[in-house]
Amino acid sequence: MNSTHQVVRFWRNGSIVELADMKASTTLLELLRDPGSPAHASCMGTKEGCGEGDCGACTVVIGEPDPASKGLKFRAVNSCIRLAHSIDGLALWTVTDIGRSSPHPVQQAMVESHASQCGFCTPGFVMSLFALYHSVEPGTTVSRETAQEVLSGNLCRCTGYRPILDAAMMMLSLPPRVLDAQGIAAQLRTLAPPSADAPVGGSWRPQSIDELLSLRSVRPQAQLIAGCTDVGLWITKQHRVYEEVIDVTAVQALHAITQNPHGLRIGAAARLPEVFEALCNGRPQLQTFAARFAGLPIRNSATLGGNVANGSPIGDSMPLLIALGAQVVLGSVRGERSLPLEDFYLAYRKTALAADEVVLWIDIPAPTSNQLTRVYKLSKRFDDDISAVCLAITLDFDRAPKAGQDGLAFSGAILGARIGVGGMAATPMRARAAEAALIGQAWSLQAAQAAGHTLTQSFQPISDMRASSLYRSQAIGRLMQRLWIESQGISANLESLDKLEQLPDTASIATLRNLLELAP
């Protein structure tokens, strides 16, 4: 095949589909639901709901070649905010593709569990479970907890989640359905990669960092995209039209996550599931936060570089990265430069990125044995919601922690502190005044309360649909108290406190109980 092409090519239903003359702003959902599209083949089962990746009714599954297994890696994604050109070189499944001859086990499990009423959201649930079904090892069982995380990006308006979770746990017990993942991957490998000299479906898709930087230098007006979980909203909600986009996801070097003696170097195009897996290897306490970072279909598309570069004041990765001491590496044909992440943000949605620059990597220092890191997200829903407040703290102590009742207990003098804050100002912020209130102090309830008071006084947050200014200010101070409780090796709940026989520090059970009842 010609190595220079201006068509989008992907695998679907056993063959390679080629689409030409696609506009850069066309979403995958528009492509699938357009009766005039060559890709359209009874695709009305893929629904349009919220148009912003929140409800999951538009969920489809993509398969990308996995070099490790020589098969495919299956990902459920939101087609409503994903640009159509991004499936170039991938495999695609919709709800109308998976049960053509007979119901897929996922579909059969939904029927037998009475897991659908109106059916509008059902295609999205089915596709999220389809991705899980073909990602697990044979003989594996699905726990309710796993099903809840996999379906965190799918909302049901009428059935209720219990029968849907039952279907998730049942599907692997039904007669199996096998996909020839290695055969599909082999077909995809026959496709020549796009050329940097020609746009694919209206999108420029450079293959190397040099090609990316060269292209950016001559097309600074083009919109940079990766997972499109933010830019997609500008298209669907603000009705922006982009004549040119530069998609960085074909640059394989930017997907790399490398470990070195100093820490992690994360490529800007690395997707969030792989990013959080790498972060949690050294900091397992981040696992709960990682699972609450949007819904899974959003995480499957979103990239760390995109979350950092969009400059949103409520982007969840930035407070954590600030607390971890991350550096962002920017590149252009003029060279590379590195700066602390907190210095990258200049004003609301304004960053230090020059017109000809792109975000290349995020460097994160390795954790130390005397280090305490916690991150807290406050939102109206536990899953798939935007933060009202996000607070991340890293403290370095002069001594190693000891084993506590429910975890490690930290004490001693605080040698260093880094605090990242989201939702409290026009940009993600580093709370330097609160850090200064902690450094050099003995770690105690009083020190935590003093830092919390400083946090409360340091910001003038707005009131909006997510939270009032007063709530944000009070909550961020109380979170410091919660941090102290957890740092004593006590689970932050009243049940754990009831079992406590000997208190650390000098606080009383009554004081701790009061703090737990007040803490967010």
Coordinates of C-alpha atoms in Angstrom, one line a residue:
M1 CA 0.0 0.0 0.0
N2 CA 1.0 3.6 -0.5
S3 CA 2.9 4.9 2.5
T4 CA 1.4 8.4 2.0
H5 CA -2.3 8.4 2.4
Q6 CA -5.1 10.8 3.2
V7 CA -7.6 8.2 4.2
V8 CA -8.6 6.7 7.6
R9 CA -8.1 2.9 7.6
F10 CA -9.3 0.6 10.3
W11 CA -10.5 -3.0 10.8
R12 CA -14.2 -3.6 11.3
N13 CA -16.3 -6.8 10.9
G14 CA -13.5 -8.8 9.3
S15 CA -12.2 -6.4 6.8
I16 CA -10.3 -3.1 6.4
V17 CA -12.5 0.0 6.0
E18 CA -11.1 3.0 4.1
L19 CA -12.6 6.4 4.5
A20 CA -11.5 9.5 2.5
D21 CA -12.4 13.2 2.6
M22 CA -13.1 13.3 6.4
K23 CA -13.2 16.7 8.2
A24 CA -10.7 17.2 11.0
S25 CA -13.5 17.9 13.5
T26 CA -15.7 14.9 12.7
T27 CA -16.3 12.8 15.8
L28 CA -16.4 9.0 15.8
L29 CA -20.0 9.0 16.9
E30 CA -20.9 11.3 13.9
L31 CA -19.1 8.9 11.6
L32 CA -21.0 5.9 13.0
R33 CA -24.4 7.5 13.1
D34 CA -24.3 9.2 9.7
P35 CA -26.5 7.3 7.2
G36 CA -24.4 8.6 4.4
S37 CA -21.1 7.4 5.8
P38 CA -19.5 4.3 4.2
A39 CA -18.8 3.2 7.8
H40 CA -22.5 3.3 8.6
A41 CA -24.0 -0.2 8.8
S42 CA -26.9 -0.1 11.1
C43 CA -24.9 1.7 13.7
M44 CA -27.8 3.5 15.3
G45 CA -27.3 1.2 18.3
T46 CA -24.4 3.5 19.4
K47 CA -26.4 6.2 21.1
E48 CA -25.8 10.0 21.5
G49 CA -26.5 11.0 25.1
C50 CA -24.7 13.8 26.8
G51 CA -22.2 14.6 24.1
E52 CA -19.4 15.1 26.6
G53 CA -18.2 11.6 27.7
D54 CA -20.2 11.5 31.0
C55 CA -23.1 9.1 30.3
G56 CA -21.4 6.3 28.3
A57 CA -24.3 5.7 25.9
C58 CA -21.9 6.2 23.0
T59 CA -19.3 3.7 24.2
V60 CA -17.5 1.6 21.6
V61 CA -14.4 -0.6 21.8
I62 CA -11.2 -0.1 20.0
G63 CA -8.4 -2.7 19.6
E64 CA -4.8 -1.6 19.2
P65 CA -1.9 -4.0 18.4
D66 CA -0.2 -5.1 21.6
P67 CA 3.5 -5.9 20.9
A68 CA 3.8 -8.0 24.1
S69 CA 1.1 -10.5 23.2
K70 CA 1.1 -9.9 19.4
G71 CA -2.7 -9.6 19.9
L72 CA -4.8 -6.7 20.7
K73 CA -5.4 -4.4 23.7
F74 CA -9.1 -3.7 24.1
R75 CA -10.2 -0.3 25.3
A76 CA -13.8 1.0 25.8
V77 CA -13.9 4.7 24.7
N78 CA -16.5 7.4 24.3
S79 CA -17.2 7.9 20.6
C80 CA -19.0 11.2 21.1
I81 CA -15.8 13.2 21.9
R82 CA -13.2 11.0 20.1
L83 CA -12.3 12.3 16.7
A84 CA -13.0 9.9 13.9
H85 CA -9.4 10.0 12.4
S86 CA -8.0 8.6 15.7
I87 CA -9.1 5.0 14.8
D88 CA -6.7 5.0 11.9
G89 CA -4.8 1.7 12.2
L90 CA -7.0 0.3 14.9
A91 CA -9.9 -2.2 15.2
L92 CA -13.4 -1.1 16.0
W93 CA -16.4 -2.8 17.5
T94 CA -19.9 -1.3 18.1
V95 CA -22.8 -2.9 19.8
T96 CA -24.2 -3.9 16.4
D97 CA -21.1 -5.8 15.5
I98 CA -20.7 -8.2 18.4
G99 CA -23.9 -10.3 18.1
R100 CA -24.6 -10.7 14.4
S101 CA -25.0 -14.5 14.4
S102 CA -26.1 -15.0 18.0
P103 CA -25.9 -12.9 21.2
H104 CA -22.5 -12.3 22.6
P105 CA -22.1 -13.7 26.1
V106 CA -22.2 -10.1 27.4
Q107 CA -25.5 -9.5 25.7
Q108 CA -26.9 -12.9 26.9
A109 CA -25.8 -12.2 30.5
M110 CA -27.7 -8.8 30.3
V111 CA -30.8 -10.6 29.1
E112 CA -30.7 -13.4 31.7
S113 CA -30.0 -10.8 34.5
H114 CA -32.9 -8.6 33.4
A115 CA -30.4 -5.8 33.2
S116 CA -32.1 -3.5 30.7
Q117 CA -35.3 -1.5 30.7
C118 CA -35.5 1.4 28.3
G119 CA -32.3 0.2 26.6
F120 CA -30.9 3.6 25.7
C121 CA -27.8 3.2 27.9
T122 CA -27.6 -0.6 27.4
P123 CA -25.3 -0.4 24.3
G124 CA -22.7 1.5 26.4
F125 CA -22.8 -1.0 29.2
V126 CA -22.5 -3.9 26.8
M127 CA -19.5 -2.4 25.1
S128 CA -17.7 -1.6 28.4
L129 CA -18.3 -5.2 29.4
F130 CA -17.2 -6.5 26.0
A131 CA -13.8 -4.8 26.5
L132 CA -13.5 -6.5 29.9
Y133 CA -14.6 -9.9 28.5
H134 CA -11.9 -9.9 25.9
S135 CA -9.2 -8.5 28.2
V136 CA -9.3 -11.1 31.0
E137 CA -7.6 -14.5 31.1
P138 CA -9.8 -17.6 30.4
G139 CA -11.2 -19.1 33.6
T140 CA -11.1 -15.7 35.3
T141 CA -14.0 -14.5 37.4
V142 CA -15.2 -10.9 37.6
S143 CA -15.7 -9.5 41.0
R144 CA -18.4 -6.9 41.8
E145 CA -15.7 -4.4 42.6
T146 CA -14.0 -4.9 39.2
A147 CA -17.4 -4.6 37.5
Q148 CA -18.1 -1.3 39.3
E149 CA -14.8 0.2 38.2
V150 CA -15.1 -1.0 34.6
L151 CA -18.7 0.5 34.5
S152 CA -17.7 3.7 36.3
G153 CA -18.1 5.7 33.1
N154 CA -21.6 4.3 32.2
L155 CA -24.7 5.8 33.7
C156 CA -28.1 4.0 33.9
R157 CA -31.2 6.1 34.1
C158 CA -33.9 3.4 34.9
T159 CA -32.7 -0.2 35.4
G160 CA -30.5 0.3 38.4
Y161 CA -27.0 -1.1 38.7
R162 CA -27.5 -4.3 40.6
P163 CA -28.7 -6.5 37.7
I164 CA -26.0 -5.0 35.4
L165 CA -23.3 -5.9 37.9
D166 CA -24.9 -9.4 38.1
A167 CA -24.5 -9.6 34.3
A168 CA -20.9 -8.7 34.5
M169 CA -20.2 -11.4 37.0
M170 CA -22.2 -14.0 35.0
M171 CA -20.9 -13.3 31.5
L172 CA -17.7 -15.5 31.8
S173 CA -19.7 -18.5 32.9
L174 CA -21.6 -18.6 29.6
P175 CA -20.4 -20.5 26.5
P176 CA -17.3 -18.6 25.4
R177 CA -16.9 -16.3 22.4
V178 CA -13.3 -16.2 21.0
L179 CA -11.9 -13.4 18.9
D180 CA -8.9 -14.0 16.6
A181 CA -7.0 -11.1 18.2
Q182 CA -3.7 -12.1 16.7
G183 CA -5.2 -12.4 13.2
I184 CA -6.8 -9.0 13.5
A185 CA -3.5 -7.5 14.7
A186 CA -1.7 -9.1 11.8
Q187 CA -4.1 -7.3 9.4
L188 CA -3.5 -4.0 11.1
R189 CA 0.2 -4.4 10.9
T190 CA -0.1 -4.6 7.1
L191 CA -1.3 -1.0 7.1
A192 CA 1.5 1.5 6.4
P193 CA 1.8 4.2 9.0
P194 CA 0.6 7.7 8.1
S195 CA 3.1 10.1 6.6
A196 CA 4.0 13.3 8.3
D197 CA 3.7 14.9 4.8
A198 CA 0.0 14.3 4.4
P199 CA -3.0 14.7 6.8
V200 CA -5.0 11.7 7.7
G201 CA -8.7 12.5 7.8
G202 CA -7.9 16.2 8.2
S203 CA -5.4 15.5 10.9
W204 CA -1.6 15.6 10.8
R205 CA -0.2 12.5 12.5
P206 CA 3.6 12.8 12.8
Q207 CA 5.4 9.5 13.7
S208 CA 8.5 10.8 15.5
I209 CA 9.3 13.7 17.9
D210 CA 11.4 15.3 15.2
E211 CA 8.5 15.2 12.8
L212 CA 6.1 16.6 15.5
L213 CA 8.4 19.5 16.4
S214 CA 9.0 20.3 12.7
L215 CA 5.3 20.2 11.9
R216 CA 4.5 22.4 15.0
S217 CA 7.0 25.0 13.9
V218 CA 5.3 25.6 10.6
R219 CA 1.7 25.0 11.8
P220 CA 1.5 26.8 15.1
Q221 CA -2.1 27.6 14.5
A222 CA -3.2 23.9 14.3
Q223 CA -4.9 22.5 17.4
L224 CA -2.8 19.9 19.2
I225 CA -4.8 16.9 20.3
A226 CA -4.1 13.6 22.0
G227 CA -7.0 11.7 23.7
C228 CA -9.4 14.6 22.8
T229 CA -11.3 14.3 26.1
D230 CA -11.1 18.1 26.5
V231 CA -10.9 19.3 22.9
G232 CA -13.8 17.0 22.1
L233 CA -16.0 19.1 24.4
W234 CA -15.0 22.2 22.6
I235 CA -16.3 20.6 19.4
T236 CA -19.5 19.1 20.8
K237 CA -20.5 21.8 23.3
Q238 CA -18.9 25.0 21.9
H239 CA -19.3 24.0 18.3
R240 CA -15.8 24.9 17.4
V241 CA -14.6 23.7 14.0
Y242 CA -10.9 22.9 13.4
E243 CA -9.5 22.9 9.9
E244 CA -6.2 21.5 11.0
V245 CA -5.3 19.4 14.0
I246 CA -2.0 17.8 15.0
D247 CA -2.5 14.4 16.7
V248 CA 0.5 13.5 18.8
T249 CA -0.6 9.9 19.6
A250 CA 1.2 8.3 16.6
V251 CA 4.5 9.4 18.1
Q252 CA 5.4 6.1 19.9
A253 CA 8.2 7.7 21.9
L254 CA 5.6 9.8 23.7
H255 CA 3.8 6.7 24.9
A256 CA 6.8 5.5 26.8
I257 CA 7.0 5.4 30.6
T258 CA 10.5 4.8 31.7
Q259 CA 11.9 4.2 35.2
N260 CA 15.3 5.5 36.1
P261 CA 17.2 5.9 39.4
H262 CA 15.8 9.4 39.8
G263 CA 12.1 8.5 39.2
L264 CA 9.7 8.2 36.3
R265 CA 9.7 9.9 32.9
I266 CA 6.2 9.8 31.5
G267 CA 5.6 10.5 27.8
A268 CA 2.9 13.2 27.1
A269 CA 0.9 10.7 25.0
A270 CA 0.9 8.0 27.7
R271 CA -2.7 7.1 28.6
L272 CA -3.9 7.4 32.1
P273 CA -4.4 3.7 32.9
E274 CA -0.7 3.1 32.2
V275 CA 0.3 6.3 33.9
F276 CA -1.5 5.4 37.1
E277 CA -0.2 1.8 37.0
A278 CA 3.3 3.2 37.0
L279 CA 2.7 5.7 39.7
C280 CA 0.9 3.2 41.9
N281 CA 3.8 0.7 41.7
G282 CA 5.8 3.1 43.9
R283 CA 2.9 4.7 45.6
P284 CA 0.1 2.2 46.1
Q285 CA -1.8 4.7 48.3
L286 CA -2.8 6.5 45.0
Q287 CA -4.9 3.6 43.8
T288 CA -8.2 4.9 45.1
F289 CA -7.6 8.3 43.6
A290 CA -6.6 6.7 40.3
A291 CA -9.9 4.8 40.1
R292 CA -11.8 8.1 40.7
F293 CA -10.1 10.0 37.9
A294 CA -13.0 10.3 35.5
G295 CA -14.7 7.1 34.2
L296 CA -12.8 4.3 32.6
P297 CA -13.7 5.1 29.0
I298 CA -12.4 8.7 29.5
R299 CA -9.2 7.3 31.1
N300 CA -8.8 4.9 28.2
S301 CA -8.5 7.9 25.8
A302 CA -7.1 10.6 28.0
T303 CA -3.3 11.3 28.2
L304 CA -1.3 12.8 31.1
G305 CA 0.2 15.4 28.7
G306 CA -3.2 16.5 27.6
N307 CA -4.5 16.9 31.2
V308 CA -1.4 18.9 32.0
A309 CA -1.4 21.1 28.9
N310 CA -5.0 22.1 28.9
G311 CA -4.5 24.2 32.0
S312 CA -7.8 23.6 33.6
P313 CA -8.0 24.7 37.3
I314 CA -9.9 21.5 38.1
G315 CA -7.7 19.0 36.3
D316 CA -7.1 16.3 38.8
S317 CA -3.6 15.3 37.8
M318 CA -2.0 18.7 38.4
P319 CA -2.3 19.0 42.2
L320 CA -0.9 15.5 42.6
L321 CA 2.0 16.2 40.2
I322 CA 2.8 19.5 42.0
A323 CA 2.9 17.6 45.3
L324 CA 5.2 15.0 43.8
G325 CA 7.6 17.7 42.6
A326 CA 7.0 17.0 38.9
Q327 CA 8.8 18.8 36.1
V328 CA 7.3 19.4 32.7
V329 CA 9.6 19.1 29.6
L330 CA 8.7 21.3 26.7
G331 CA 10.2 20.9 23.2
S332 CA 10.5 22.8 19.9
V333 CA 12.8 22.9 17.0
R334 CA 14.8 25.4 19.1
G335 CA 15.5 22.7 21.8
E336 CA 14.0 21.5 25.1
R337 CA 13.4 23.2 28.4
S338 CA 12.2 22.0 31.8
L339 CA 10.3 23.8 34.5
P340 CA 8.4 22.9 37.7
L341 CA 4.8 22.1 36.9
E342 CA 3.5 24.9 39.2
D343 CA 5.4 27.4 37.1
F344 CA 3.8 26.1 33.9
Y345 CA 0.4 27.8 34.7
L346 CA 0.3 31.6 34.2
A347 CA -3.5 32.4 34.3
Y348 CA -6.8 30.8 33.7
R349 CA -6.3 28.4 30.8
K350 CA -3.0 30.1 30.0
T351 CA 0.3 28.2 30.2
A352 CA 4.0 28.9 29.5
L353 CA 3.8 26.9 26.3
A354 CA 5.1 28.9 23.3
A355 CA 3.3 28.7 20.0
D356 CA 5.9 26.4 18.5
E357 CA 6.3 24.1 21.6
V358 CA 4.7 20.9 22.7
V359 CA 4.7 19.1 26.0
L360 CA 7.0 16.1 25.6
W361 CA 7.5 14.5 29.0
I362 CA 6.6 14.8 32.7
D363 CA 9.4 13.9 35.1
I364 CA 8.4 12.7 38.5
P365 CA 11.0 12.1 41.3
A366 CA 11.1 8.7 43.0
P367 CA 9.5 8.4 46.4
T368 CA 11.7 8.0 49.5
S369 CA 11.2 5.7 52.5
N370 CA 10.4 8.6 54.9
Q371 CA 7.8 10.3 52.7
L372 CA 4.1 10.6 53.2
T373 CA 1.9 11.3 50.1
R374 CA -1.9 11.6 50.1
V375 CA -4.3 13.1 47.6
Y376 CA -8.0 13.9 48.3
K377 CA -10.7 14.5 45.8
L378 CA -14.0 16.0 46.9
S379 CA -16.9 15.8 44.4
K380 CA -20.7 15.2 44.5
R381 CA -20.4 11.7 43.0
F382 CA -17.8 9.2 43.9
D383 CA -17.3 8.0 40.3
D384 CA -17.1 9.9 37.1
D385 CA -17.3 13.4 38.5
I386 CA -15.3 16.6 38.4
S387 CA -13.6 17.8 41.6
A388 CA -14.9 20.6 43.7
V389 CA -11.6 20.5 45.6
C390 CA -8.5 18.4 45.0
L391 CA -5.7 18.5 47.6
A392 CA -2.4 16.6 47.3
I393 CA 0.3 16.6 50.0
T394 CA 3.8 15.2 50.2
L395 CA 5.7 15.4 53.5
D396 CA 9.3 14.4 54.1
F397 CA 10.2 13.3 57.7
D398 CA 13.4 13.0 59.6
R399 CA 12.7 9.4 60.5
A400 CA 11.1 6.3 59.0
P401 CA 7.4 5.5 59.7
K402 CA 6.4 2.7 62.0
A403 CA 3.6 0.1 61.7
G404 CA 0.2 1.4 62.9
Q405 CA -3.2 -0.2 63.4
D406 CA -4.3 0.2 59.8
G407 CA -1.1 1.4 58.1
L408 CA 2.1 3.3 58.6
A409 CA 2.4 5.8 61.4
F410 CA 4.5 9.0 60.7
S411 CA 6.0 11.2 63.4
G412 CA 9.0 13.4 63.9
A413 CA 10.1 16.7 62.3
I414 CA 9.0 17.7 58.8
L415 CA 12.0 18.3 56.6
G416 CA 10.1 19.2 53.4
A417 CA 6.5 19.8 52.3
R418 CA 4.8 20.1 48.9
I419 CA 1.1 20.9 48.6
G420 CA -0.8 21.0 45.3
V421 CA -4.3 22.5 45.2
G422 CA -7.0 22.3 42.5
G423 CA -10.4 24.0 42.4
M424 CA -9.4 26.9 44.6
A425 CA -8.1 29.4 42.1
A426 CA -7.9 30.1 38.4
T427 CA -5.0 27.7 37.9
P428 CA -3.7 24.7 39.8
M429 CA -1.6 26.1 42.6
R430 CA 1.2 25.2 44.9
A431 CA 0.3 26.2 48.5
R432 CA 3.7 27.6 49.6
A433 CA 2.4 29.4 52.7
A434 CA 0.9 26.2 54.1
E435 CA 4.2 24.4 53.3
A436 CA 6.2 27.0 55.2
A437 CA 3.9 26.5 58.2
L438 CA 4.8 22.8 58.3
I439 CA 8.5 22.7 57.5
G440 CA 10.6 22.5 60.6
Q441 CA 7.6 21.6 62.8
A442 CA 7.0 18.4 64.7
W443 CA 4.2 16.5 63.0
S444 CA 1.2 16.8 65.3
L445 CA -2.5 17.5 65.2
Q446 CA -1.7 21.2 66.1
A447 CA 0.7 21.4 63.1
A448 CA -1.9 20.0 60.8
Q449 CA -4.6 22.4 62.0
A450 CA -2.2 25.4 61.6
A451 CA -1.4 24.3 58.1
G452 CA -5.1 23.8 57.4
H453 CA -5.9 27.3 58.7
T454 CA -3.2 28.7 56.4
L455 CA -4.7 26.9 53.4
T456 CA -8.1 28.3 54.3
Q457 CA -6.7 31.8 54.4
S458 CA -4.6 31.5 51.3
F459 CA -7.3 31.2 48.6
Q460 CA -10.5 33.0 47.6
P461 CA -12.3 30.3 45.6
I462 CA -15.4 31.0 43.6
S463 CA -18.9 29.6 44.2
D464 CA -20.2 27.5 41.3
M465 CA -22.5 24.5 40.6
R466 CA -19.9 22.1 42.2
A467 CA -19.5 23.9 45.6
S468 CA -19.7 27.2 47.4
S469 CA -16.7 29.3 48.2
L470 CA -17.3 28.7 51.9
Y471 CA -17.4 24.9 51.5
R472 CA -14.2 24.9 49.5
S473 CA -12.4 27.0 52.0
Q474 CA -13.5 25.0 55.0
A475 CA -13.1 21.6 53.4
I476 CA -9.5 22.2 52.4
G477 CA -8.6 23.0 55.9
R478 CA -10.3 20.0 57.3
L479 CA -8.5 17.7 54.9
M480 CA -5.3 18.6 56.6
Q481 CA -6.8 17.2 59.8
R482 CA -7.9 14.1 58.0
L483 CA -4.3 13.7 56.7
W484 CA -3.0 13.8 60.3
I485 CA -5.5 11.1 61.4
E486 CA -4.5 8.8 58.5
S487 CA -0.8 9.5 59.1
Q488 CA -1.1 7.9 62.5
G489 CA -1.9 4.5 61.0
I490 CA -5.6 4.9 61.7
S491 CA -8.2 4.4 59.0
A492 CA -10.2 7.6 58.8
N493 CA -13.5 6.2 60.0
L494 CA -15.3 5.9 63.3
E495 CA -15.3 2.1 63.2
S496 CA -11.5 2.0 63.3
L497 CA -11.5 4.5 66.1
D498 CA -13.8 2.3 68.2
K499 CA -11.2 -0.5 68.1
L500 CA -8.3 1.7 69.0
E501 CA -6.7 0.9 72.4
Q502 CA -3.8 3.2 72.7
L503 CA -3.7 6.6 71.0
P504 CA -0.6 7.9 69.2
D505 CA 0.4 11.5 69.9
T506 CA -1.5 13.3 72.7
A507 CA -5.0 13.6 71.3
S508 CA -8.0 12.1 73.0
I509 CA -10.5 9.7 71.5
A510 CA -13.1 12.4 71.9
T511 CA -11.0 14.9 69.9
L512 CA -10.4 12.3 67.2
R513 CA -14.0 11.3 67.0
N514 CA -15.0 15.0 66.6
L515 CA -12.4 15.4 63.8
L516 CA -13.7 12.4 62.0
E517 CA -17.3 13.6 62.1
L518 CA -16.2 17.0 60.7
A519 CA -13.7 15.9 58.1
P520 CA -14.9 15.8 54.5

